[in-house]
Short mmCIF file of N, CA and C in Angstrom, two decimals:
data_model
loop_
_atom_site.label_atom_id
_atom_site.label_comp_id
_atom_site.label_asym_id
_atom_site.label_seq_id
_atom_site.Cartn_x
_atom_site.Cartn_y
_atom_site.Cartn_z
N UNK C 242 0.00 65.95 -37.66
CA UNK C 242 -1.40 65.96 -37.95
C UNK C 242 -1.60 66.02 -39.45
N UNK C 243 -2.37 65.25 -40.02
CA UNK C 243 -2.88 65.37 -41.13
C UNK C 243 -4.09 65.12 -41.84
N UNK C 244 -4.41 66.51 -42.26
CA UNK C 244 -5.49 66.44 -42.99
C UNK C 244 -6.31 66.15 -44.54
N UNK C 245 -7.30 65.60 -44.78
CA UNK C 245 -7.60 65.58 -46.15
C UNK C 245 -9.08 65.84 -46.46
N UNK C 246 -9.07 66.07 -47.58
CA UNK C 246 -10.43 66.17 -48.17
C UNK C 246 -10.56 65.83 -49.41
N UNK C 247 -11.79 65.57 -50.04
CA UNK C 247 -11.48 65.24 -51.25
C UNK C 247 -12.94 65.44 -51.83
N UNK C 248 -12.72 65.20 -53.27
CA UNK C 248 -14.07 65.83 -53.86
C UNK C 248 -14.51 64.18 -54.41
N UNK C 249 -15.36 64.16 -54.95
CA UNK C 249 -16.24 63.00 -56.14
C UNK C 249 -15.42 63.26 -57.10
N UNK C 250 -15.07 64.61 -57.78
CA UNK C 250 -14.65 64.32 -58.75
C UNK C 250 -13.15 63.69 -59.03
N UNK C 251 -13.22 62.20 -59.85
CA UNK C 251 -11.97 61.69 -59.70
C UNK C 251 -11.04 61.31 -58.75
N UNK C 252 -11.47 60.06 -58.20
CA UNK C 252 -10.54 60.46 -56.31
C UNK C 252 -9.24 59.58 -57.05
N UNK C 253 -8.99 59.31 -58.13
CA UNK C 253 -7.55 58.76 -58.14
C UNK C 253 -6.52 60.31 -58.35
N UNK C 254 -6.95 61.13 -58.07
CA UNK C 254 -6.05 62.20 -58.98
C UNK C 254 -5.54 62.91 -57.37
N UNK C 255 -4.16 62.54 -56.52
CA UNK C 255 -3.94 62.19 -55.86
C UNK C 255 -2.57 63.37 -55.30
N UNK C 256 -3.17 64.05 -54.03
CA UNK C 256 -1.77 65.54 -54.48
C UNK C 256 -1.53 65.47 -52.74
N UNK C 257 -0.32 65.34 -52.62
CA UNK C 257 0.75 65.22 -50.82
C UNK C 257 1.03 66.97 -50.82
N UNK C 258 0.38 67.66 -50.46
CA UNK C 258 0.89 68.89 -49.83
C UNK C 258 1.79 69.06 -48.72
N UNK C 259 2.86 69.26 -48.29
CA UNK C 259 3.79 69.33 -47.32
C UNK C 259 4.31 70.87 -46.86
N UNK C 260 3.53 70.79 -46.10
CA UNK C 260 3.27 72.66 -45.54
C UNK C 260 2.92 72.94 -43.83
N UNK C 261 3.86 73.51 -43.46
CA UNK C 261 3.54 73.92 -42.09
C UNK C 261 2.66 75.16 -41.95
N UNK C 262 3.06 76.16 -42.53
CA UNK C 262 2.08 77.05 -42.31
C UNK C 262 0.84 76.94 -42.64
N UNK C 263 -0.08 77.09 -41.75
CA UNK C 263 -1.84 76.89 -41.66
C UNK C 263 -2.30 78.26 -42.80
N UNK C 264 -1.26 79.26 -42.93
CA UNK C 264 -2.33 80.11 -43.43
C UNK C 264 -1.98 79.84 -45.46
N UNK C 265 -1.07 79.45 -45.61
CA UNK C 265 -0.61 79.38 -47.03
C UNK C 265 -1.42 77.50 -47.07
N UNK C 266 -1.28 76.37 -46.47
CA UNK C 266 -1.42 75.54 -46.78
C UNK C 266 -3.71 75.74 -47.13
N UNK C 267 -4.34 76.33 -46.03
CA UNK C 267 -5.69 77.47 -46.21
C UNK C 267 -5.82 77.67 -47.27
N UNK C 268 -4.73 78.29 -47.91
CA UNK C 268 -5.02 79.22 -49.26
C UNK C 268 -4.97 78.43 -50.23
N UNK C 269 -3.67 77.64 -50.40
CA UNK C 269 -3.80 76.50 -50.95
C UNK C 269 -4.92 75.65 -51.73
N UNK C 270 -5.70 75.19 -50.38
CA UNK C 270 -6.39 74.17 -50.56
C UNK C 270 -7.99 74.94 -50.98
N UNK C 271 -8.02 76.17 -50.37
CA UNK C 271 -9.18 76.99 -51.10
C UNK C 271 -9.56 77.10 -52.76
N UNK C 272 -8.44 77.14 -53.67
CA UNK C 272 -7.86 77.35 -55.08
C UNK C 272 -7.91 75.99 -55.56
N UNK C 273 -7.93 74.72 -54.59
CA UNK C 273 -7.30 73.66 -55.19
C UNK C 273 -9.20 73.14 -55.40
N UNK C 274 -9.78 73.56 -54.45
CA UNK C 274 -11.28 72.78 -54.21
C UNK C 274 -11.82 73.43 -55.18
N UNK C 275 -11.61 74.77 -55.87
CA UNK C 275 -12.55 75.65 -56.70
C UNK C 275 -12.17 75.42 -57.95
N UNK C 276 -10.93 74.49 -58.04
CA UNK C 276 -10.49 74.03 -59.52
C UNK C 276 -11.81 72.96 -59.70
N UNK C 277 -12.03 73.02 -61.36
CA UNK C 277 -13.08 72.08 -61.79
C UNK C 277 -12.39 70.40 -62.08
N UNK C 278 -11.27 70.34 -61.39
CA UNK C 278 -10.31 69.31 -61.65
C UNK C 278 -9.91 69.01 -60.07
N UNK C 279 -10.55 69.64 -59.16
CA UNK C 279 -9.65 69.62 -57.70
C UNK C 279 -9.34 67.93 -57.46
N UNK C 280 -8.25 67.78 -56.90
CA UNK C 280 -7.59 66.32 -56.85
C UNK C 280 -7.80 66.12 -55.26
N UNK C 281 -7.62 65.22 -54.69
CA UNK C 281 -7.04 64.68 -53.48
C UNK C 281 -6.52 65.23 -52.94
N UNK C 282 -6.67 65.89 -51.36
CA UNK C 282 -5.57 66.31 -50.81
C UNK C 282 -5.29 65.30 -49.73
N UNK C 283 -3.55 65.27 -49.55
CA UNK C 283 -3.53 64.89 -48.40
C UNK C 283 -2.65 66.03 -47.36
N UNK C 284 -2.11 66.48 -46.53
CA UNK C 284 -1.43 67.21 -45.86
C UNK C 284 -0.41 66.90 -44.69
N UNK C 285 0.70 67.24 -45.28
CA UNK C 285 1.32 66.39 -44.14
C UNK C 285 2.35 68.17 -43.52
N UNK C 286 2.58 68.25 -42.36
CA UNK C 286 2.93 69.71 -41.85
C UNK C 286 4.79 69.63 -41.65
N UNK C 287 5.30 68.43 -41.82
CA UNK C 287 6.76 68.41 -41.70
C UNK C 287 7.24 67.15 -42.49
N UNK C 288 8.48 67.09 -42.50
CA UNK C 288 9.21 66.44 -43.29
C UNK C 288 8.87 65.40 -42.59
N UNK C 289 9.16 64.65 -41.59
CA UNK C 289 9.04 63.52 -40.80
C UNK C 289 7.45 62.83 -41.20
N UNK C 290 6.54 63.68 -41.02
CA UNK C 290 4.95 63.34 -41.48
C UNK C 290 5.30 62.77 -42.77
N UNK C 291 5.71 63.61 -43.70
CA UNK C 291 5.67 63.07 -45.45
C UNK C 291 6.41 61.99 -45.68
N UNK C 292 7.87 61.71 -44.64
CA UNK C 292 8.45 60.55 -44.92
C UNK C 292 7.53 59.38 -44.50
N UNK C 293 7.12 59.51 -43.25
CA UNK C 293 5.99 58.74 -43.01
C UNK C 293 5.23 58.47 -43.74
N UNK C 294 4.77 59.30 -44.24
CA UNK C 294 3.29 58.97 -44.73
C UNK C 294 4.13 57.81 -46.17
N UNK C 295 4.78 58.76 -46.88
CA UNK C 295 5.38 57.70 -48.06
C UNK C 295 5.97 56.73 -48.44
N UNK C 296 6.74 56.58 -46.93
CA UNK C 296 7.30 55.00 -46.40
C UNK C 296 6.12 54.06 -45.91
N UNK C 297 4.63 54.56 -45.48
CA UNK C 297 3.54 54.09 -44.94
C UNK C 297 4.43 53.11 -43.68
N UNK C 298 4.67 54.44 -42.87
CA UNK C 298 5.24 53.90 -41.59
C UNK C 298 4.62 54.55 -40.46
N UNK C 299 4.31 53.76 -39.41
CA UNK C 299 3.68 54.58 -38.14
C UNK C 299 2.39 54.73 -38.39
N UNK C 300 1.61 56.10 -37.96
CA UNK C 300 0.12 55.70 -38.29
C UNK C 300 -0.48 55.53 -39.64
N UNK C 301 0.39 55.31 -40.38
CA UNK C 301 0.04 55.71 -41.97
C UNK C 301 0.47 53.84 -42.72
N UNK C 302 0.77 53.16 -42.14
CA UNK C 302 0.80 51.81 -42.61
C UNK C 302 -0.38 51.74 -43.80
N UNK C 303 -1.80 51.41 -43.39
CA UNK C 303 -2.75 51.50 -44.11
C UNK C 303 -2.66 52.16 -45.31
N UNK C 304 -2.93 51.32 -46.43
CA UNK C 304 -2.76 52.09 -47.90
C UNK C 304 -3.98 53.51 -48.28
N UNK C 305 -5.17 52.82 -47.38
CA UNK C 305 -6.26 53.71 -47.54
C UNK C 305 -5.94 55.35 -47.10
N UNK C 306 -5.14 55.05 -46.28
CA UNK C 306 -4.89 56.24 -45.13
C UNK C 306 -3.58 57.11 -45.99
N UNK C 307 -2.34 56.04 -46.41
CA UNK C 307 -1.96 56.53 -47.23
C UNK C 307 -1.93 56.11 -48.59
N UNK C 308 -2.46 57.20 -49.58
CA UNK C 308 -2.74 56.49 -51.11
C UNK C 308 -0.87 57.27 -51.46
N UNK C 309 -0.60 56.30 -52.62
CA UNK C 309 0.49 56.87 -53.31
C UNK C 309 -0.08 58.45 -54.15
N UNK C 310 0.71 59.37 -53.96
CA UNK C 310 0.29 60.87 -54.48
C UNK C 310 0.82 60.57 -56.46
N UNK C 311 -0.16 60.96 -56.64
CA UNK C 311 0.77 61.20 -58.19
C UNK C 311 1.26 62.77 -58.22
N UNK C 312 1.21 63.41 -57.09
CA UNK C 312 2.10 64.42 -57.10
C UNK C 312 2.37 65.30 -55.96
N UNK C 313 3.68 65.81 -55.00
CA UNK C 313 4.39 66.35 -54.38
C UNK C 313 4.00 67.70 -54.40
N UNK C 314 3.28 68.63 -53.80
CA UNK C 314 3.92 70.07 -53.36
C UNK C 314 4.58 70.24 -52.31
N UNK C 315 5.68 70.75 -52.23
CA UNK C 315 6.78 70.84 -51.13
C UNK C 315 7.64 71.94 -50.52
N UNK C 316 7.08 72.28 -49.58
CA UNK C 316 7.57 74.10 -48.98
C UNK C 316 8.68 72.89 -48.37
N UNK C 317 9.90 74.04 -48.97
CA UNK C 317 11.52 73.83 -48.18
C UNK C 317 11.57 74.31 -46.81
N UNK C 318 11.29 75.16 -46.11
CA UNK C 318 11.25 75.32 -44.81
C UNK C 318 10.36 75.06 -43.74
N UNK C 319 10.82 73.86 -43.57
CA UNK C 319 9.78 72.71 -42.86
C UNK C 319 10.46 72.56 -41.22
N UNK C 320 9.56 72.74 -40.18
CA UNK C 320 10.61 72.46 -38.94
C UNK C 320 10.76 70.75 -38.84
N UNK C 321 12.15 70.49 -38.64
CA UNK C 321 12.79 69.07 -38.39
C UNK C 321 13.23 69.14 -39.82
N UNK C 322 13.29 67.80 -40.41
CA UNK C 322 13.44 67.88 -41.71
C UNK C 322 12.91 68.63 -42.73
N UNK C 323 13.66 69.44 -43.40
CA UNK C 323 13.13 70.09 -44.21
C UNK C 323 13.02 70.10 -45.61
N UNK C 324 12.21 70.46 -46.19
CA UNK C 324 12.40 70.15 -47.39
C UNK C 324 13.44 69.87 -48.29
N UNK C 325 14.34 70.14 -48.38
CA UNK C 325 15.67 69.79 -49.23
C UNK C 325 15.90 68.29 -49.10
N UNK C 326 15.97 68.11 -48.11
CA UNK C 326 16.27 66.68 -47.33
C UNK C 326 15.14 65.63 -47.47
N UNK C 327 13.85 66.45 -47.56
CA UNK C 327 12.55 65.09 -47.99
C UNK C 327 12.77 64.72 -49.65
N UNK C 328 13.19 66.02 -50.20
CA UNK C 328 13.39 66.45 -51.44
C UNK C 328 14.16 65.35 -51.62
N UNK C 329 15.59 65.38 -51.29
CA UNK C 329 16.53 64.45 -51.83
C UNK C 329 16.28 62.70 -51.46
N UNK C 330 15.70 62.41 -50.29
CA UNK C 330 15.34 61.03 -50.19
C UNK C 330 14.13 60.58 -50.82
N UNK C 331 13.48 61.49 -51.25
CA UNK C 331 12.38 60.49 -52.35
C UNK C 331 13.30 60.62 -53.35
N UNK C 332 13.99 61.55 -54.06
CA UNK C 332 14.23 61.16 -56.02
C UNK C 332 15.85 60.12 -55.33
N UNK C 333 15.88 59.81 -54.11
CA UNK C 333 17.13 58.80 -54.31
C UNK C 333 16.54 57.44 -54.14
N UNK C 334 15.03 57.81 -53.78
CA UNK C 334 13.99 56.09 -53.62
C UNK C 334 13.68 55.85 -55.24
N UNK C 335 13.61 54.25 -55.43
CA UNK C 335 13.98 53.66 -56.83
C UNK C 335 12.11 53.67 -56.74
N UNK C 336 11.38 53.31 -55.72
CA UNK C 336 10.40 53.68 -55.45
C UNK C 336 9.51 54.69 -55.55
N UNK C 337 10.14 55.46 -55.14
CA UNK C 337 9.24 57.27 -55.41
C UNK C 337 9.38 58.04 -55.92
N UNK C 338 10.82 57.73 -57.06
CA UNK C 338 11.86 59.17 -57.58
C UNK C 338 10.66 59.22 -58.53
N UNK C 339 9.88 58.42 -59.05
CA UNK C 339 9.10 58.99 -60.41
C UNK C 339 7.90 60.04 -59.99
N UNK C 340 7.78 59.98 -58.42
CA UNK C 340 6.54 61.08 -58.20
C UNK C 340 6.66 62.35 -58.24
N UNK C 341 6.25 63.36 -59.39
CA UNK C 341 6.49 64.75 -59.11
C UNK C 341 6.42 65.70 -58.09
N UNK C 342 7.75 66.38 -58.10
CA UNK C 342 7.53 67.12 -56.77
C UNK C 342 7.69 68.48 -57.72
N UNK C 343 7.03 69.36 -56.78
CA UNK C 343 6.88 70.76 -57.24
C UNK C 343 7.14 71.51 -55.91
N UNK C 344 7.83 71.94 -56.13
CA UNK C 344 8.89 72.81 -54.71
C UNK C 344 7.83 74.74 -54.68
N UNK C 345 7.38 74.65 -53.45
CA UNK C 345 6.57 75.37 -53.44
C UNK C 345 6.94 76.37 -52.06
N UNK C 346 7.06 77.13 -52.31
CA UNK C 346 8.31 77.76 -50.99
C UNK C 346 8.07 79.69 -51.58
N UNK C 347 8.96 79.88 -49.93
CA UNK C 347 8.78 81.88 -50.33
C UNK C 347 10.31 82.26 -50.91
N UNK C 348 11.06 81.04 -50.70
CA UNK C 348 12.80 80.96 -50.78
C UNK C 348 12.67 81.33 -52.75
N UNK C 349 13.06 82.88 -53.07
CA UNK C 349 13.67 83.03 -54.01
C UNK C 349 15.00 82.92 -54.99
N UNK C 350 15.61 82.66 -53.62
CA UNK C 350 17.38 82.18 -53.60
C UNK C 350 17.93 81.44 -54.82
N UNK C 351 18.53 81.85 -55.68
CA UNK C 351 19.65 81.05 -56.68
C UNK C 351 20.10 80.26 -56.55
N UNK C 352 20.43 79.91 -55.11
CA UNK C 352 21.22 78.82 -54.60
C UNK C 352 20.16 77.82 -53.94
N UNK C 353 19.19 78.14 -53.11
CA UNK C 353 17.77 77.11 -53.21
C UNK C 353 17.00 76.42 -54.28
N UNK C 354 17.04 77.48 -55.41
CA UNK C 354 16.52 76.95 -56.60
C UNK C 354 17.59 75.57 -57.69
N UNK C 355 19.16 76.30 -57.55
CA UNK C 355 19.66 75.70 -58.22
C UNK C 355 20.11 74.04 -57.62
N UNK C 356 19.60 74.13 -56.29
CA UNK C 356 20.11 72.80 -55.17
C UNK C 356 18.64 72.15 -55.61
N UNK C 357 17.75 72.67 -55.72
CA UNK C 357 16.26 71.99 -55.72
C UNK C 357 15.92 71.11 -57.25
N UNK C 358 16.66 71.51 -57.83
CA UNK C 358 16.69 71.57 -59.53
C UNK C 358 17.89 70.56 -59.43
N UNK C 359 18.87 70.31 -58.87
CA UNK C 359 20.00 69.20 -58.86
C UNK C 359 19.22 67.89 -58.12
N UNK C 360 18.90 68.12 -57.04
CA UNK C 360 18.09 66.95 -56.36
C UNK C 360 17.18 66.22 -57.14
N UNK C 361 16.50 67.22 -57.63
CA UNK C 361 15.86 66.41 -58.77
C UNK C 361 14.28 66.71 -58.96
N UNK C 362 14.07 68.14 -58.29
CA UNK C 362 12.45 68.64 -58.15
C UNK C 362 12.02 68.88 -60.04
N UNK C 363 10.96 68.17 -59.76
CA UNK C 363 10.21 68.56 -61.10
C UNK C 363 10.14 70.08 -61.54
N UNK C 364 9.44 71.05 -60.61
CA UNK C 364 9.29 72.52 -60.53
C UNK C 364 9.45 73.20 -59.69
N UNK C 365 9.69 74.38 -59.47
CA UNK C 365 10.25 75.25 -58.58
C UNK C 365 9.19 76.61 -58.57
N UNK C 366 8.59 76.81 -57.81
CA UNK C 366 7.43 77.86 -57.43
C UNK C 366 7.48 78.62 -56.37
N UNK C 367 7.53 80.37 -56.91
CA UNK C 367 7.83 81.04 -55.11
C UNK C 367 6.49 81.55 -55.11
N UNK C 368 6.41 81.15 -53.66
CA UNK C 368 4.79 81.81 -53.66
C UNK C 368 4.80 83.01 -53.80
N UNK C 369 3.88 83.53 -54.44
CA UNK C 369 3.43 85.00 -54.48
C UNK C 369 2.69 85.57 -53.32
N UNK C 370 2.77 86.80 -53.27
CA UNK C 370 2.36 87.31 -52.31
C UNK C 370 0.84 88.28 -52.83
N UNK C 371 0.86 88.60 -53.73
CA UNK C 371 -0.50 88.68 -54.39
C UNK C 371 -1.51 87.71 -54.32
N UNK C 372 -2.49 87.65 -54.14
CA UNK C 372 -4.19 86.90 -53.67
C UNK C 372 -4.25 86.37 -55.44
N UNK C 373 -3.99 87.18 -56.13
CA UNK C 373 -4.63 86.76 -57.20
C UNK C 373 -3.92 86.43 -58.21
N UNK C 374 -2.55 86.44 -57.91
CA UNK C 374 -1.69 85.70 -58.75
C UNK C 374 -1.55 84.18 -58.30
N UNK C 375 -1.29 83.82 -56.98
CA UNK C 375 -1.86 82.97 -56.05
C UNK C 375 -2.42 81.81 -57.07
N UNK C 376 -3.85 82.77 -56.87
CA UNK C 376 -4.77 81.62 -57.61
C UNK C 376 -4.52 81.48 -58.78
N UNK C 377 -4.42 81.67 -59.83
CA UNK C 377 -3.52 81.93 -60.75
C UNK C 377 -2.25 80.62 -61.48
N UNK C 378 -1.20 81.12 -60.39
CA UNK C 378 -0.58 79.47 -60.22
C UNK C 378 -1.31 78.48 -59.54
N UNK C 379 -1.86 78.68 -58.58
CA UNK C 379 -2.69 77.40 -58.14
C UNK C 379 -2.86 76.58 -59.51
N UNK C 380 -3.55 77.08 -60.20
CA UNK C 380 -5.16 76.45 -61.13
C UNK C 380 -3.85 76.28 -62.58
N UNK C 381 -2.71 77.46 -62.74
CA UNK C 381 -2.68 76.44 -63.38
C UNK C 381 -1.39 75.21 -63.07
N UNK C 382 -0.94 75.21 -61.81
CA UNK C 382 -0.27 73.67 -61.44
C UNK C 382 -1.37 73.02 -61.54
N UNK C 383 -2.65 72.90 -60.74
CA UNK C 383 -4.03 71.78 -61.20
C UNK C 383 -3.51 71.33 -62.75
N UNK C 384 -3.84 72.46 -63.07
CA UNK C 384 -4.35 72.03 -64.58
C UNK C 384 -3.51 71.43 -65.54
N UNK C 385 -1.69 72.26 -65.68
CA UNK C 385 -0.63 71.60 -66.24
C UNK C 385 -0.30 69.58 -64.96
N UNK C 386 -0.18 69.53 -64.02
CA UNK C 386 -0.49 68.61 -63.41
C UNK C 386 -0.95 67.38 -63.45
N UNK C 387 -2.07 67.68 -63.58
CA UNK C 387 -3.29 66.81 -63.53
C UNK C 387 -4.51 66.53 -64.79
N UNK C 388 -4.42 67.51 -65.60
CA UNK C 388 -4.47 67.65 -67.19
C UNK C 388 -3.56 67.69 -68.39
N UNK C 389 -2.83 68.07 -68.37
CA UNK C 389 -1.79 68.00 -69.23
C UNK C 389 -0.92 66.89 -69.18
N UNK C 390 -0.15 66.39 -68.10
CA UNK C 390 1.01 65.69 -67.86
C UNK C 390 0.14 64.56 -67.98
N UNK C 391 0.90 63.07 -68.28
CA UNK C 391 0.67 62.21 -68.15
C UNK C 391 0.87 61.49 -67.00
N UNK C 392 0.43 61.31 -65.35
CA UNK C 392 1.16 60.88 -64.35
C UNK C 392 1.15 59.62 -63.97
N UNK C 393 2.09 58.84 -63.11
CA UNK C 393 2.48 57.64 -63.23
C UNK C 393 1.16 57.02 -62.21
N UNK C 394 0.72 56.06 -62.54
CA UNK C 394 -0.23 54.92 -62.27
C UNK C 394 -0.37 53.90 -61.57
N UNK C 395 -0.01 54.43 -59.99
CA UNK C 395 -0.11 53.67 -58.84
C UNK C 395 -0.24 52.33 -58.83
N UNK C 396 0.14 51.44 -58.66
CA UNK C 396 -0.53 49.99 -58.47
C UNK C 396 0.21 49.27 -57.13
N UNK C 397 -0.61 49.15 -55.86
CA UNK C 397 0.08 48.86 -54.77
C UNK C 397 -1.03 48.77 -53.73
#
């Protein structure tokens, strides 16, 4: 299942959330709408959905349905494929390796981080468990993201 929403402001500014849990992907998208920059969401709940959606295979053929993301958030513990594994087949696509992924997970692990960082994740983020640190990083991934960075420029 996947969901989206999106604001007026700026609909090219374009963000693939990949999150099973309903209550963090919630929180998420609460922080992301109250940014004065909020981008595109799309939501995909497992690895299989996001390959889908980014191969635009199955119900996601349609470009409308799926737009190219100019950027990846990606919880590693995904049921079926899991993140590591979506992780490593986009930066090995000559196609998608340029889309930032930002690894967004509760996995503090040395050895998660340092495998996530070899594959080839842009950033590495453990969620907090504080409400208000939370938002915090939310606004500023928005903002370093989607203001700051220069991101690559879909044409397809």
């Amino acid at each position: 299942m996947t969901n989206s929403f999106s604001t007026p402001l700026r609909q090219t500014r374009s963000l693939l959330v990949v999150e099973d849990s309903n209550e963090d992907f919630e929180a998420l998208k609460r922080f992301l709408m109250r940014s004065p920059i909020a981008p595109n969401v799309v939501r995909c709940m497992n690895g299989e959905q996001a390959l889908a959606f980014l191969y635009r295979t199955g119900s996601y053929v349609d470009r409308k349905i799926a737009p190219r993301p100019g950027l990846i958030v990606l919880d590693l513990n995904l049921p079926g494929i899991d993140g590591r594994e979506v992780l490593c087949q986009i930066k090995q696509d000559a196609k998608l390796k340029t889309i930032p992924i930002v690894v967004f997970t509760t996995s503090n692990n040395p050895k998660d981080i340092q495998e996530c960082y070899q594959y080839g994740a842009n950033s590495y983020i453990v969620k907090p468990i504080d409400f208000a640190q939370l938002k915090r990083d939310v606004q500023m991934l928005v903002d370093y993201w989607f203001e700051v960075a220069t991101l690559h420029d879909w044409e397809d």
